[in-house]
């Protein structure tokens, strides 16, 4: 005969389940840190790199200097075939970049203007959550970056990113890079790539390549955690928007409109 | 046992044939030789002792890779306390070992190792290949 009677066992099991012993409760799953991170993480401590793009200084020009500089220093290939395009930073029409920010009365002169778009280095990045190998991860300073050595090319992140910030190498990228810079590795067929917020340049105390190249000084970069930083100055007192803010990803790229 | 002689002769021939490659190499002096490595620099020492490097350079590279990519570090401090500005496969290793084909590749071909690093990391002078 067992010591614990059936009734008693059920009672204990029920108590255990209520307390969530031996597994995550539904509450934890739904409301856990990960899910609420988009709001909780808004309090930035330490270093939190961010970018402010002043579209007022940018949209009026038909300039792609930031794109050229970024793609040059990081050996990003230029494919003509639209299906194979690889991009770290590019220009997108206002209506596509901010689908929740425009309406039919704005006029084409606003909605068709293009703004620079790049990885948002989200507070709560969906790409990190879906990556099965830890190839995409968030650094302590907030940069969401890729460890190419771990990328298995599954492309979950391409689907997970709501900003289209990721590109997949369908073929050998070296065929489409004019002058390869030996200082930064290329990628190879079968891996995903995206903007790294110039982590490579930051470690050398250099500013991001796009910011450095902008002739109109439309891009500001700095540490959100530092009250004196240029990004905090650029954000203060101005109306700024972020892409698809309602999704709760918490982008670190801000746009002054 | 009138076949003993035949058996012994057979055995001798058999052993001779089986060990033939060894005799052939010893007498002919064609035994496998270590590949000739061109270090590629005037510097006298590697970043760590040569013997250690020979055995563990792949582990060191993995450590560098993780520290640079995942931890955002930059400098390497060797066991002798010397600091190196970077931890880069191309920028550091190949800066001294300037002839990859006569150093890394020669030894790897000999050992049957085929690192895939160069699909992405660039060999100076061989960009795009």
Short mmCIF file of C-alpha atoms in Angstrom, two decimals, chain B residues 48-57:
data_model
loop_
_atom_site.label_atom_id
_atom_site.label_comp_id
_atom_site.label_asym_id
_atom_site.label_seq_id
_atom_site.Cartn_x
_atom_site.Cartn_y
_atom_site.Cartn_z
CA UNK B 48 53.26 32.83 -27.43
CA UNK B 49 56.02 30.18 -27.22
CA UNK B 50 56.42 28.33 -30.54
CA UNK B 51 55.62 24.89 -29.18
CA UNK B 52 52.48 26.13 -27.53
CA UNK B 53 51.42 27.94 -30.69
CA UNK B 54 51.93 24.82 -32.77
CA UNK B 55 49.62 22.88 -30.49
CA UNK B 56 47.07 25.46 -29.45
CA UNK B 57 46.83 28.25 -32.06
#
